[in-house]
Tab-separated table of C-alpha atoms in Angstrom:
chain	number	residue	atom	x	y	z
A	50	MET	CA	37.547	11.788	-50.548
A	51	ILE	CA	35.592	8.516	-50.865
A	52	THR	CA	37.527	5.929	-52.897
A	53	ARG	CA	36.062	2.780	-54.394
A	54	ARG	CA	37.771	0.718	-51.720
A	55	SER	CA	36.403	2.861	-48.895
A	56	ALA	CA	32.927	2.838	-50.450
A	57	VAL	CA	32.975	-0.962	-50.718
A	58	ALA	CA	34.192	-1.205	-47.146
A	59	ARG	CA	31.480	1.159	-46.010
A	60	LEU	CA	28.763	-0.790	-47.842
A	61	GLY	CA	30.112	-4.012	-46.420
A	62	GLY	CA	30.019	-2.562	-42.953
A	63	LEU	CA	26.448	-1.400	-43.417
A	64	ALA	CA	25.427	-4.796	-44.733
A	65	ALA	CA	27.061	-6.498	-41.802
A	66	ALA	CA	25.397	-4.101	-39.389
A	67	SER	CA	21.992	-4.635	-40.987
A	68	ALA	CA	22.453	-8.384	-40.653
A	69	LEU	CA	22.929	-8.152	-36.894
A	70	PRO	CA	20.033	-9.538	-34.791
A	71	ARG	CA	19.098	-6.157	-33.308
A	72	PRO	CA	16.001	-7.286	-31.357
A	73	ALA	CA	17.972	-10.129	-29.780
A	74	ILE	CA	20.663	-7.725	-28.585
A	75	ALA	CA	18.052	-5.373	-27.116
A	76	GLN	CA	16.211	-8.190	-25.412
A	77	ALA	CA	19.440	-9.652	-24.024
A	78	GLN	CA	19.801	-6.570	-21.815
A	79	PRO	CA	18.416	-7.189	-18.327
A	80	ILE	CA	15.394	-5.294	-17.070
A	81	GLU	CA	16.504	-3.413	-13.967
A	82	ILE	CA	13.895	-3.218	-11.211
A	83	TRP	CA	14.116	-1.156	-8.054
A	84	SER	CA	12.296	-3.007	-5.312
A	85	PHE	CA	12.040	-3.240	-1.533
A	86	ASP	CA	12.903	-6.943	-1.580
A	87	THR	CA	14.568	-9.558	-3.743
A	88	PRO	CA	13.304	-12.897	-5.095
A	89	GLY	CA	13.856	-15.827	-2.753
A	90	ASP	CA	12.199	-18.388	-0.515
A	91	GLY	CA	12.100	-16.273	2.648
A	92	ASN	CA	9.219	-13.937	3.443
A	93	LEU	CA	5.985	-13.717	1.484
A	94	VAL	CA	7.154	-10.761	-0.623
A	95	SER	CA	10.402	-12.443	-1.671
A	96	ARG	CA	8.461	-15.570	-2.575
A	97	SER	CA	6.047	-13.548	-4.662
A	98	LEU	CA	8.937	-11.910	-6.527
A	99	ALA	CA	10.461	-15.347	-7.142
A	100	LEU	CA	7.170	-16.431	-8.661
A	101	VAL	CA	7.216	-13.427	-10.998
A	102	VAL	CA	10.768	-14.264	-12.056
A	103	GLU	CA	9.945	-17.903	-12.785
A	104	SER	CA	6.806	-17.076	-14.751
A	105	TRP	CA	8.737	-14.416	-16.695
A	106	LYS	CA	11.511	-16.887	-17.553
A	107	ALA	CA	8.944	-19.226	-19.044
A	108	LYS	CA	7.700	-16.384	-21.231
A	109	SER	CA	10.926	-14.512	-22.046
A	110	PRO	CA	13.920	-16.722	-21.207
A	111	SER	CA	16.421	-14.401	-22.932
A	112	VAL	CA	15.590	-11.362	-20.791
A	113	GLU	CA	16.903	-11.363	-17.225
A	114	LEU	CA	15.152	-9.529	-14.397
A	115	LYS	CA	17.722	-7.708	-12.290
A	116	PHE	CA	16.424	-6.618	-8.860
A	117	ASN	CA	18.080	-3.781	-6.972
A	118	SER	CA	16.692	-3.820	-3.428
A	119	MET	CA	16.570	-1.011	-0.881
A	120	PRO	CA	14.411	-0.200	2.185
A	121	TRP	CA	10.909	0.669	1.047
A	122	GLN	CA	11.114	4.162	2.565
A	123	GLN	CA	14.084	4.957	0.281
A	124	LEU	CA	12.535	4.048	-3.057
A	125	SER	CA	10.707	7.331	-3.595
A	126	PRO	CA	13.482	9.758	-2.532
A	127	THR	CA	16.108	7.683	-4.325
A	128	LEU	CA	14.153	7.919	-7.578
A	129	LEU	CA	13.820	11.689	-7.184
A	130	ARG	CA	17.596	12.007	-6.857
A	131	ALA	CA	18.334	9.469	-9.583
A	132	SER	CA	16.043	11.250	-12.043
A	133	ARG	CA	18.094	14.419	-11.711
A	134	ALA	CA	21.263	12.411	-12.328
A	135	ARG	CA	19.605	10.452	-15.187
A	136	ARG	CA	20.507	7.117	-13.612
A	137	VAL	CA	17.193	5.369	-13.404
A	138	PRO	CA	16.048	1.730	-13.644
A	139	ASP	CA	13.602	0.326	-16.183
A	140	VAL	CA	10.903	-0.343	-13.574
A	141	VAL	CA	10.478	1.061	-10.072
A	142	MET	CA	8.124	0.064	-7.263
A	143	LEU	CA	6.353	2.994	-5.598
A	144	PHE	CA	3.881	2.866	-2.735
A	145	SER	CA	0.620	4.581	-3.674
A	146	PRO	CA	0.936	7.513	-1.169
A	147	ASP	CA	4.236	8.423	-2.893
A	148	MET	CA	2.756	8.480	-6.391
A	149	PRO	CA	1.480	12.105	-6.463
A	150	VAL	CA	4.989	13.414	-5.785
A	151	HIS	CA	6.396	11.645	-8.825
A	152	ILE	CA	3.502	12.511	-11.111
A	153	GLU	CA	3.990	16.168	-10.217
A	154	ALA	CA	7.791	15.963	-10.564
A	155	ARG	CA	7.455	14.093	-13.906
A	156	THR	CA	9.950	11.451	-12.882
A	157	ILE	CA	7.803	8.648	-14.342
A	158	MET	CA	6.230	8.067	-17.743
A	159	PRO	CA	2.484	8.279	-18.375
A	160	LEU	CA	1.032	4.889	-19.269
A	161	GLY	CA	-2.226	6.128	-20.767
A	162	ALA	CA	-1.493	5.156	-24.369
A	163	ARG	CA	-0.203	1.728	-23.375
A	164	VAL	CA	-3.218	0.980	-21.181
A	165	ALA	CA	-5.556	2.259	-23.911
A	166	ALA	CA	-4.123	-0.356	-26.273
A	167	TRP	CA	-5.636	-3.089	-24.094
A	168	SER	CA	-9.106	-4.409	-24.870
A	169	GLN	CA	-12.023	-2.747	-23.063
A	170	ASP	CA	-12.555	-5.883	-20.976
A	171	LYS	CA	-8.904	-5.963	-19.932
A	172	GLN	CA	-8.989	-2.283	-18.991
A	173	ALA	CA	-12.171	-2.696	-16.935
A	174	ASP	CA	-10.809	-5.760	-15.155
A	175	ILE	CA	-7.810	-4.133	-13.479
A	176	ILE	CA	-7.977	-2.158	-10.250
A	177	LYS	CA	-6.638	1.360	-10.662
A	178	LEU	CA	-5.627	3.496	-7.708
A	179	LYS	CA	-6.621	7.149	-7.653
A	180	GLN	CA	-3.219	8.230	-6.382
A	181	SER	CA	-1.576	6.757	-9.474
A	182	ARG	CA	-3.405	9.066	-11.876
A	183	ASN	CA	-3.079	12.749	-12.632
A	184	ARG	CA	-5.979	15.193	-12.498
A	185	GLU	CA	-6.925	14.323	-16.072
A	186	GLY	CA	-7.232	10.637	-15.195
A	187	VAL	CA	-4.079	9.475	-16.978
A	188	ASP	CA	-2.440	6.412	-15.403
A	189	TYR	CA	1.217	6.736	-14.442
A	190	ALA	CA	1.598	3.319	-12.801
A	191	LEU	CA	-0.287	0.087	-12.255
A	192	PRO	CA	-0.436	-1.806	-8.957
A	193	TRP	CA	1.048	-5.286	-8.761
A	194	GLN	CA	-0.599	-5.937	-5.412
A	195	VAL	CA	-3.274	-4.102	-3.464
A	196	ARG	CA	-4.216	-4.108	0.174
A	197	THR	CA	-7.416	-2.975	1.823
A	198	SER	CA	-7.169	-1.494	5.288
A	199	GLY	CA	-9.292	-3.039	8.002
A	200	LEU	CA	-9.380	-4.582	11.434
A	201	VAL	CA	-7.641	-7.923	11.974
A	202	TYR	CA	-8.865	-9.716	15.073
A	203	ARG	CA	-8.460	-12.900	17.104
A	204	ALA	CA	-11.631	-14.761	16.185
A	205	ASP	CA	-10.884	-17.475	18.728
A	206	LEU	CA	-10.655	-14.960	21.592
A	207	LEU	CA	-13.862	-13.195	20.555
A	208	GLU	CA	-15.656	-16.539	20.410
A	209	LYS	CA	-14.369	-17.430	23.859
A	210	ALA	CA	-15.575	-14.071	25.193
A	211	LYS	CA	-18.913	-14.584	23.393
A	212	VAL	CA	-18.710	-11.301	21.476
A	213	ALA	CA	-19.088	-10.680	17.743
A	214	PRO	CA	-16.689	-8.801	15.469
A	215	PRO	CA	-17.419	-5.096	16.076
A	216	LYS	CA	-19.405	-2.891	13.712
A	217	THR	CA	-19.326	0.300	15.790
A	218	LEU	CA	-16.629	2.060	17.813
A	219	ALA	CA	-18.503	1.277	21.027
A	220	GLU	CA	-18.701	-2.418	20.132
A	221	TRP	CA	-14.985	-2.388	19.305
A	222	SER	CA	-14.077	-0.961	22.683
A	223	ASP	CA	-16.360	-3.371	24.553
A	224	ALA	CA	-15.145	-6.406	22.580
A	225	ALA	CA	-11.520	-5.513	23.302
A	226	ALA	CA	-12.257	-5.229	27.012
A	227	ALA	CA	-14.127	-8.548	27.063
A	228	ALA	CA	-11.519	-10.543	25.121
A	229	GLN	CA	-8.292	-9.198	26.636
A	230	GLY	CA	-6.680	-10.664	29.715
A	231	GLY	CA	-3.330	-11.630	31.201
A	232	GLU	CA	-0.579	-10.428	28.851
A	233	THR	CA	-3.028	-9.982	25.962
A	234	VAL	CA	-4.112	-6.366	25.420
A	235	GLY	CA	-7.222	-5.258	23.580
A	236	PHE	CA	-5.604	-3.070	20.910
A	237	ALA	CA	-2.311	-3.087	19.057
A	238	MET	CA	-2.483	0.402	17.565
A	239	GLY	CA	0.475	2.761	17.677
A	240	PHE	CA	0.829	6.511	17.285
A	241	ASN	CA	4.530	6.936	16.659
A	242	PRO	CA	6.161	9.069	13.924
A	243	ALA	CA	8.563	6.206	13.175
A	244	GLY	CA	5.622	4.338	11.643
A	245	ALA	CA	2.585	6.494	11.052
A	246	SER	CA	0.766	5.272	7.959
A	247	ILE	CA	-1.595	2.687	9.498
A	248	SER	CA	-2.884	4.698	12.458
A	249	GLY	CA	-2.868	7.906	10.406
A	250	ALA	CA	-4.910	6.266	7.663
A	251	TRP	CA	-7.306	4.768	10.231
A	252	PHE	CA	-7.986	8.251	11.640
A	253	ILE	CA	-8.741	9.579	8.152
A	254	VAL	CA	-11.074	6.806	6.987
A	255	THR	CA	-12.921	6.701	10.303
A	256	GLN	CA	-13.686	10.417	10.037
A	257	LEU	CA	-14.841	9.953	6.441
A	258	GLY	CA	-17.122	7.141	7.574
A	259	LEU	CA	-18.583	9.442	10.223
A	260	GLY	CA	-19.268	12.222	7.728
A	261	ALA	CA	-16.252	14.533	8.135
A	262	ARG	CA	-14.098	15.600	5.191
A	263	VAL	CA	-10.600	15.885	6.860
A	264	LEU	CA	-9.227	18.222	4.156
A	265	LYS	CA	-10.846	21.275	2.589
A	266	PRO	CA	-11.266	21.520	-1.211
A	267	ASP	CA	-8.060	23.565	-1.431
A	268	GLY	CA	-6.116	20.771	0.329
A	269	SER	CA	-5.716	22.522	3.678
A	270	ALA	CA	-6.566	20.783	6.951
A	271	ASP	CA	-10.097	20.593	8.293
A	272	PHE	CA	-9.346	18.967	11.649
A	273	GLN	CA	-11.295	21.111	14.105
A	274	THR	CA	-14.593	19.281	13.786
A	275	ASP	CA	-16.866	17.507	16.251
A	276	VAL	CA	-16.219	14.217	14.449
A	277	ALA	CA	-12.423	14.511	14.711
A	278	ARG	CA	-12.658	15.441	18.395
A	279	GLN	CA	-14.939	12.473	19.125
A	280	VAL	CA	-12.520	10.039	17.455
A	281	VAL	CA	-9.535	11.445	19.375
A	282	GLU	CA	-11.497	11.251	22.626
A	283	TRP	CA	-12.436	7.647	21.831
A	284	VAL	CA	-8.764	6.700	21.457
A	285	ALA	CA	-7.850	8.552	24.649
A	286	ALA	CA	-10.596	6.643	26.490
A	287	GLN	CA	-8.997	3.323	25.496
A	288	VAL	CA	-5.753	4.490	27.122
A	289	LYS	CA	-7.085	6.361	30.164
A	290	GLY	CA	-10.764	5.555	30.570
A	291	ARG	CA	-10.764	1.812	31.209
A	292	ASN	CA	-9.250	-0.280	33.972
A	293	PRO	CA	-7.325	-2.124	32.751
A	294	PRO	CA	-6.832	-0.040	29.593
A	295	THR	CA	-7.688	-1.686	26.298
A	296	LEU	CA	-4.759	0.255	24.798
A	297	PRO	CA	-1.913	0.640	27.314
A	298	LEU	CA	0.098	3.844	26.907
A	299	ASP	CA	3.386	2.054	26.178
A	300	VAL	CA	1.677	0.132	23.367
A	301	ALA	CA	-0.024	3.253	22.004
A	302	LEU	CA	3.320	5.029	21.614
A	303	GLN	CA	5.062	2.195	19.768
A	304	GLU	CA	5.612	2.309	16.012
A	305	GLN	CA	3.485	0.141	13.759
A	306	GLU	CA	5.898	-2.761	13.201
A	307	LYS	CA	5.963	-3.301	16.968
A	308	GLN	CA	2.173	-3.524	16.842
A	309	HIS	CA	2.363	-6.294	14.268
A	310	ASP	CA	4.959	-8.100	16.365
A	311	LEU	CA	2.669	-7.855	19.395
A	312	PHE	CA	-0.263	-9.348	17.514
A	313	ALA	CA	1.898	-12.085	15.959
A	314	ALA	CA	3.056	-12.994	19.482
A	315	ARG	CA	-0.626	-13.583	20.395
A	316	ARG	CA	-0.631	-10.633	22.788
A	317	ALA	CA	-3.336	-8.445	21.218
A	318	VAL	CA	-6.975	-8.978	20.287
A	319	PHE	CA	-7.275	-6.313	17.553
A	320	LEU	CA	-4.805	-4.958	14.999
A	321	PRO	CA	-5.620	-2.191	12.501
A	322	THR	CA	-3.665	-3.130	9.397
A	323	SER	CA	-4.076	-4.097	5.740
A	324	SER	CA	-5.301	-7.276	4.102
A	325	ASP	CA	-1.874	-8.281	2.792
A	326	ARG	CA	-0.724	-8.620	6.413
A	327	HIS	CA	-3.374	-11.199	7.288
A	328	ALA	CA	-1.505	-14.176	5.826
A	329	ARG	CA	1.690	-12.928	7.462
A	330	MET	CA	0.002	-12.699	10.870
A	331	VAL	CA	-1.327	-16.252	10.469
A	332	SER	CA	2.111	-17.520	9.502
A	333	GLN	CA	3.985	-15.706	12.281
A	334	SER	CA	1.476	-16.472	15.036
A	335	GLY	CA	1.242	-20.177	14.265
A	336	LEU	CA	-2.537	-19.982	14.559
A	337	PRO	CA	-4.891	-21.499	11.960
A	338	PHE	CA	-6.502	-19.206	9.398
A	339	GLU	CA	-9.871	-19.606	11.110
A	340	ALA	CA	-8.481	-18.104	14.332
A	341	ILE	CA	-7.639	-14.731	12.727
A	342	GLY	CA	-10.431	-12.808	11.047
A	343	MET	CA	-10.712	-9.414	9.398
A	344	THR	CA	-13.508	-6.867	9.213
A	345	ALA	CA	-14.132	-3.301	8.089
A	346	TYR	CA	-13.160	-0.368	10.285
A	347	PRO	CA	-16.192	0.417	12.501
A	348	THR	CA	-18.041	3.730	12.603
A	349	ASN	CA	-21.046	4.644	14.775
A	350	THR	CA	-23.581	2.972	12.479
A	351	ALA	CA	-23.595	-0.830	12.319
A	352	GLY	CA	-24.656	-0.966	8.661
A	353	LYS	CA	-22.258	1.727	7.500
A	354	PRO	CA	-18.572	0.782	7.777
A	355	ALA	CA	-15.802	3.215	7.035
A	356	PRO	CA	-14.921	3.474	3.341
A	357	ALA	CA	-12.276	1.095	2.087
A	358	LEU	CA	-8.790	2.550	1.931
A	359	VAL	CA	-7.089	0.673	-0.894
A	360	GLN	CA	-3.372	1.164	-1.364
A	361	GLY	CA	-0.693	-0.867	-3.024
A	362	TRP	CA	2.735	-1.183	-4.538
A	363	ASN	CA	2.805	0.182	-8.052
A	364	LEU	CA	5.003	-0.535	-11.049
A	365	ALA	CA	6.139	2.584	-12.892
A	366	ILE	CA	8.547	3.292	-15.756
A	367	PRO	CA	10.919	6.160	-14.920
A	368	GLN	CA	11.546	8.922	-17.424
A	369	GLY	CA	14.824	8.047	-19.129
A	370	ALA	CA	14.446	4.284	-18.662
A	371	ARG	CA	16.717	2.357	-21.000
A	372	SER	CA	14.115	-0.161	-22.179
A	373	PRO	CA	10.613	1.268	-21.686
A	374	ASP	CA	8.971	-1.151	-24.151
A	375	LEU	CA	10.410	-4.183	-22.383
A	376	ALA	CA	9.501	-2.613	-19.051
A	377	TRP	CA	5.882	-2.348	-20.170
A	378	THR	CA	5.923	-5.966	-21.355
A	379	LEU	CA	7.008	-6.973	-17.848
A	380	ILE	CA	4.302	-4.836	-16.203
A	381	ASP	CA	1.702	-6.349	-18.530
A	382	HIS	CA	2.859	-9.832	-17.523
A	383	TRP	CA	3.102	-9.015	-13.811
A	384	THR	CA	-0.466	-7.698	-13.706
A	385	SER	CA	-1.972	-10.539	-15.753
A	386	THR	CA	-4.835	-12.617	-14.357
A	387	GLU	CA	-2.724	-15.784	-14.225
A	388	VAL	CA	0.176	-14.216	-12.327
A	389	GLN	CA	-2.155	-12.334	-9.979
A	390	ALA	CA	-3.976	-15.541	-9.027
A	391	GLN	CA	-0.623	-17.242	-8.358
A	392	LEU	CA	0.552	-14.343	-6.170
A	393	ALA	CA	-2.583	-14.655	-4.070
A	394	ARG	CA	-2.074	-18.394	-3.616
A	395	VAL	CA	1.642	-18.213	-2.859
A	396	ALA	CA	1.906	-15.002	-0.846
A	397	GLY	CA	-1.580	-13.834	0.096
A	398	MET	CA	-1.314	-10.778	-2.153
A	399	GLY	CA	-4.523	-8.981	-3.051
A	400	PRO	CA	-5.077	-9.406	-6.797
A	401	VAL	CA	-5.270	-6.346	-9.004
A	402	ARG	CA	-7.522	-8.140	-11.498
A	403	ARG	CA	-11.068	-9.024	-10.520
A	404	SER	CA	-10.975	-11.959	-12.934
A	405	ALA	CA	-8.441	-13.612	-10.622
A	406	LEU	CA	-11.223	-14.180	-8.064
A	407	SER	CA	-12.583	-16.966	-10.267
A	408	ASP	CA	-9.614	-19.090	-9.189
A	409	PRO	CA	-10.742	-21.929	-6.822
A	410	PHE	CA	-8.248	-20.661	-4.230
A	411	PHE	CA	-10.597	-17.838	-3.249
A	412	ALA	CA	-13.227	-20.319	-2.083
A	413	GLU	CA	-10.741	-21.861	0.373
A	414	PRO	CA	-10.203	-20.564	3.939
A	415	LYS	CA	-6.834	-19.106	2.943
A	416	GLY	CA	-8.413	-17.071	0.165
A	417	GLN	CA	-11.534	-15.801	1.906
A	418	VAL	CA	-9.969	-12.742	3.556
A	419	ILE	CA	-8.469	-11.683	0.225
A	420	ARG	CA	-11.874	-12.111	-1.418
A	421	TRP	CA	-13.476	-10.120	1.413
A	422	ALA	CA	-10.950	-7.297	0.977
A	423	THR	CA	-11.522	-7.149	-2.785
A	424	GLU	CA	-15.308	-7.114	-2.442
A	425	TYR	CA	-15.257	-4.605	0.448
A	426	ALA	CA	-13.172	-2.238	-1.681
A	427	ALA	CA	-15.662	-2.553	-4.540
A	428	GLU	CA	-18.753	-2.039	-2.348
A	429	HIS	CA	-17.441	0.823	-0.182
A	430	PRO	CA	-15.049	2.900	-2.314
A	431	MET	CA	-13.197	5.763	-0.691
A	432	ASP	CA	-13.513	9.232	-2.206
A	433	PHE	CA	-10.608	11.231	-0.851
A	434	ASP	CA	-7.858	13.255	-2.508
A	435	PHE	CA	-4.653	12.593	-0.618
A	436	PRO	CA	-2.163	15.467	-0.491
A	437	THR	CA	0.927	15.294	-2.645
A	438	ASN	CA	2.953	14.127	0.327
A	439	ALA	CA	0.681	11.903	2.412
A	440	SER	CA	3.490	11.062	4.838
A	441	VAL	CA	3.408	14.653	6.131
A	442	LEU	CA	-0.304	14.287	6.888
A	443	TYR	CA	0.245	10.977	8.672
A	444	ASP	CA	3.134	12.411	10.677
A	445	THR	CA	1.074	15.357	11.891
A	446	ILE	CA	-1.797	13.062	12.891
A	447	VAL	CA	0.262	10.686	15.018
A	448	ARG	CA	2.178	13.492	16.708
A	449	MET	CA	-1.156	15.105	17.554
A	450	PHE	CA	-2.315	11.840	19.150
A	451	GLY	CA	0.981	11.556	21.015
A	452	GLN	CA	0.410	14.926	22.706
A	453	VAL	CA	-3.098	13.911	23.759
A	454	LEU	CA	-2.048	10.533	25.112
A	455	ASN	CA	0.914	12.047	26.977
A	456	GLY	CA	-1.385	14.616	28.554
A	457	THR	CA	0.332	17.600	26.930
A	458	LEU	CA	-2.821	18.822	25.145
A	459	GLN	CA	-6.547	18.192	25.324
A	460	PRO	CA	-8.174	16.823	22.123
A	461	ALA	CA	-9.626	20.140	20.897
A	462	ALA	CA	-6.331	21.989	21.425
A	463	ALA	CA	-4.362	19.154	19.853
A	464	LEU	CA	-6.524	19.242	16.723
A	465	ALA	CA	-6.013	23.006	16.455
A	466	TRP	CA	-2.256	22.475	16.749
A	467	ALA	CA	-2.375	19.731	14.092
A	468	GLU	CA	-4.312	21.925	11.683
A	469	THR	CA	-1.730	24.695	11.988
A	470	ASP	CA	1.192	22.267	11.754
A	471	PHE	CA	-0.068	20.550	8.608
A	472	ASN	CA	-1.001	23.796	6.848
A	473	GLN	CA	2.433	25.265	7.547
A	474	LYS	CA	4.207	22.192	6.224
A	475	ARG	CA	1.899	22.079	3.232
A	476	ARG	CA	2.964	25.624	2.363
A	477	GLY	CA	6.604	24.724	2.944
A	478	GLY	CA	6.792	26.510	6.267
């Protein structure tokens, strides 16, 4: 029974509740971000995150950004587990090869309606990665930094050896042989399952540049081709066909972080990597920017480089996020032209907005490689549908190379083995 006193009390309670500053309470909650680093003044990534935090504070001082850091390899599997337990953050960073898994598993929210609310100019300005969309073209994440794969090289050593940056595989091999010497090897390229993405991706884009397709329309492997065999034989020749080898066996079997360490120690002429690593290699090597260049992956035609493999770290909103609207506001800020230009200046990050290239920084020596990477990606786009789990493809590729370089299998037999291995794993075998 509702008495007059209880009714008055109830009305008073409702009035008091309606007077509460609801938006302020919602905005006072921190935005939780799962990341592979935390803001700070250490490496380039931590500095870039610190810049995002400071620029966000100036815009939304009442909303804290709370970073939860874990190794980058754990972000994707951790989100898959957390989604089942319904304990997800507001924003999660996902590397582009991991995106198809989460789109298929529906662990992240589609962003199509939010992106569509932008102006046409703003939509056209941002770089979108194919792996971050579903088959219908709906965006499920936006990159906050992009990197274009290519060949970093010691420009000073090439100049000393009087050779130009290579445009064909033959020129690459010859330039490495001419510029190496002493403790400096020609190539820092590793085929080790502990770090397979760079060399695995190089093998894919090089085949595409030479006219092969790598995967069939149904997603199964198409490895037993003349092009694939020629590329494998070319790598084997760097290990076994030159004296001294341009790619010593112990270097070829190291994982990719060891390759970066070798180049940073000034002990390699060439390093297949991505554009975001260029500034890091300059910083770690102590060499001037002019001494370390970057060019497209060579093919067999000087005027036709391999297509640009563009990947990046994406910002996604998990299904079940506590504050999806605030999360989108952060993503919108993080991918803005102003913030993207600052990230390039501070940390050498490739901008995800083309309008950022109008910043004077990109006319300076420090900004020229980033400009090159952005323009190369625009001029030579890559048309390739990565499998749902690209890491399985990369793993098969590097283990195939390992058997060739160890002498266990000849290239043709190794490619046949790799085709069977990948197709079995693709089917869950």
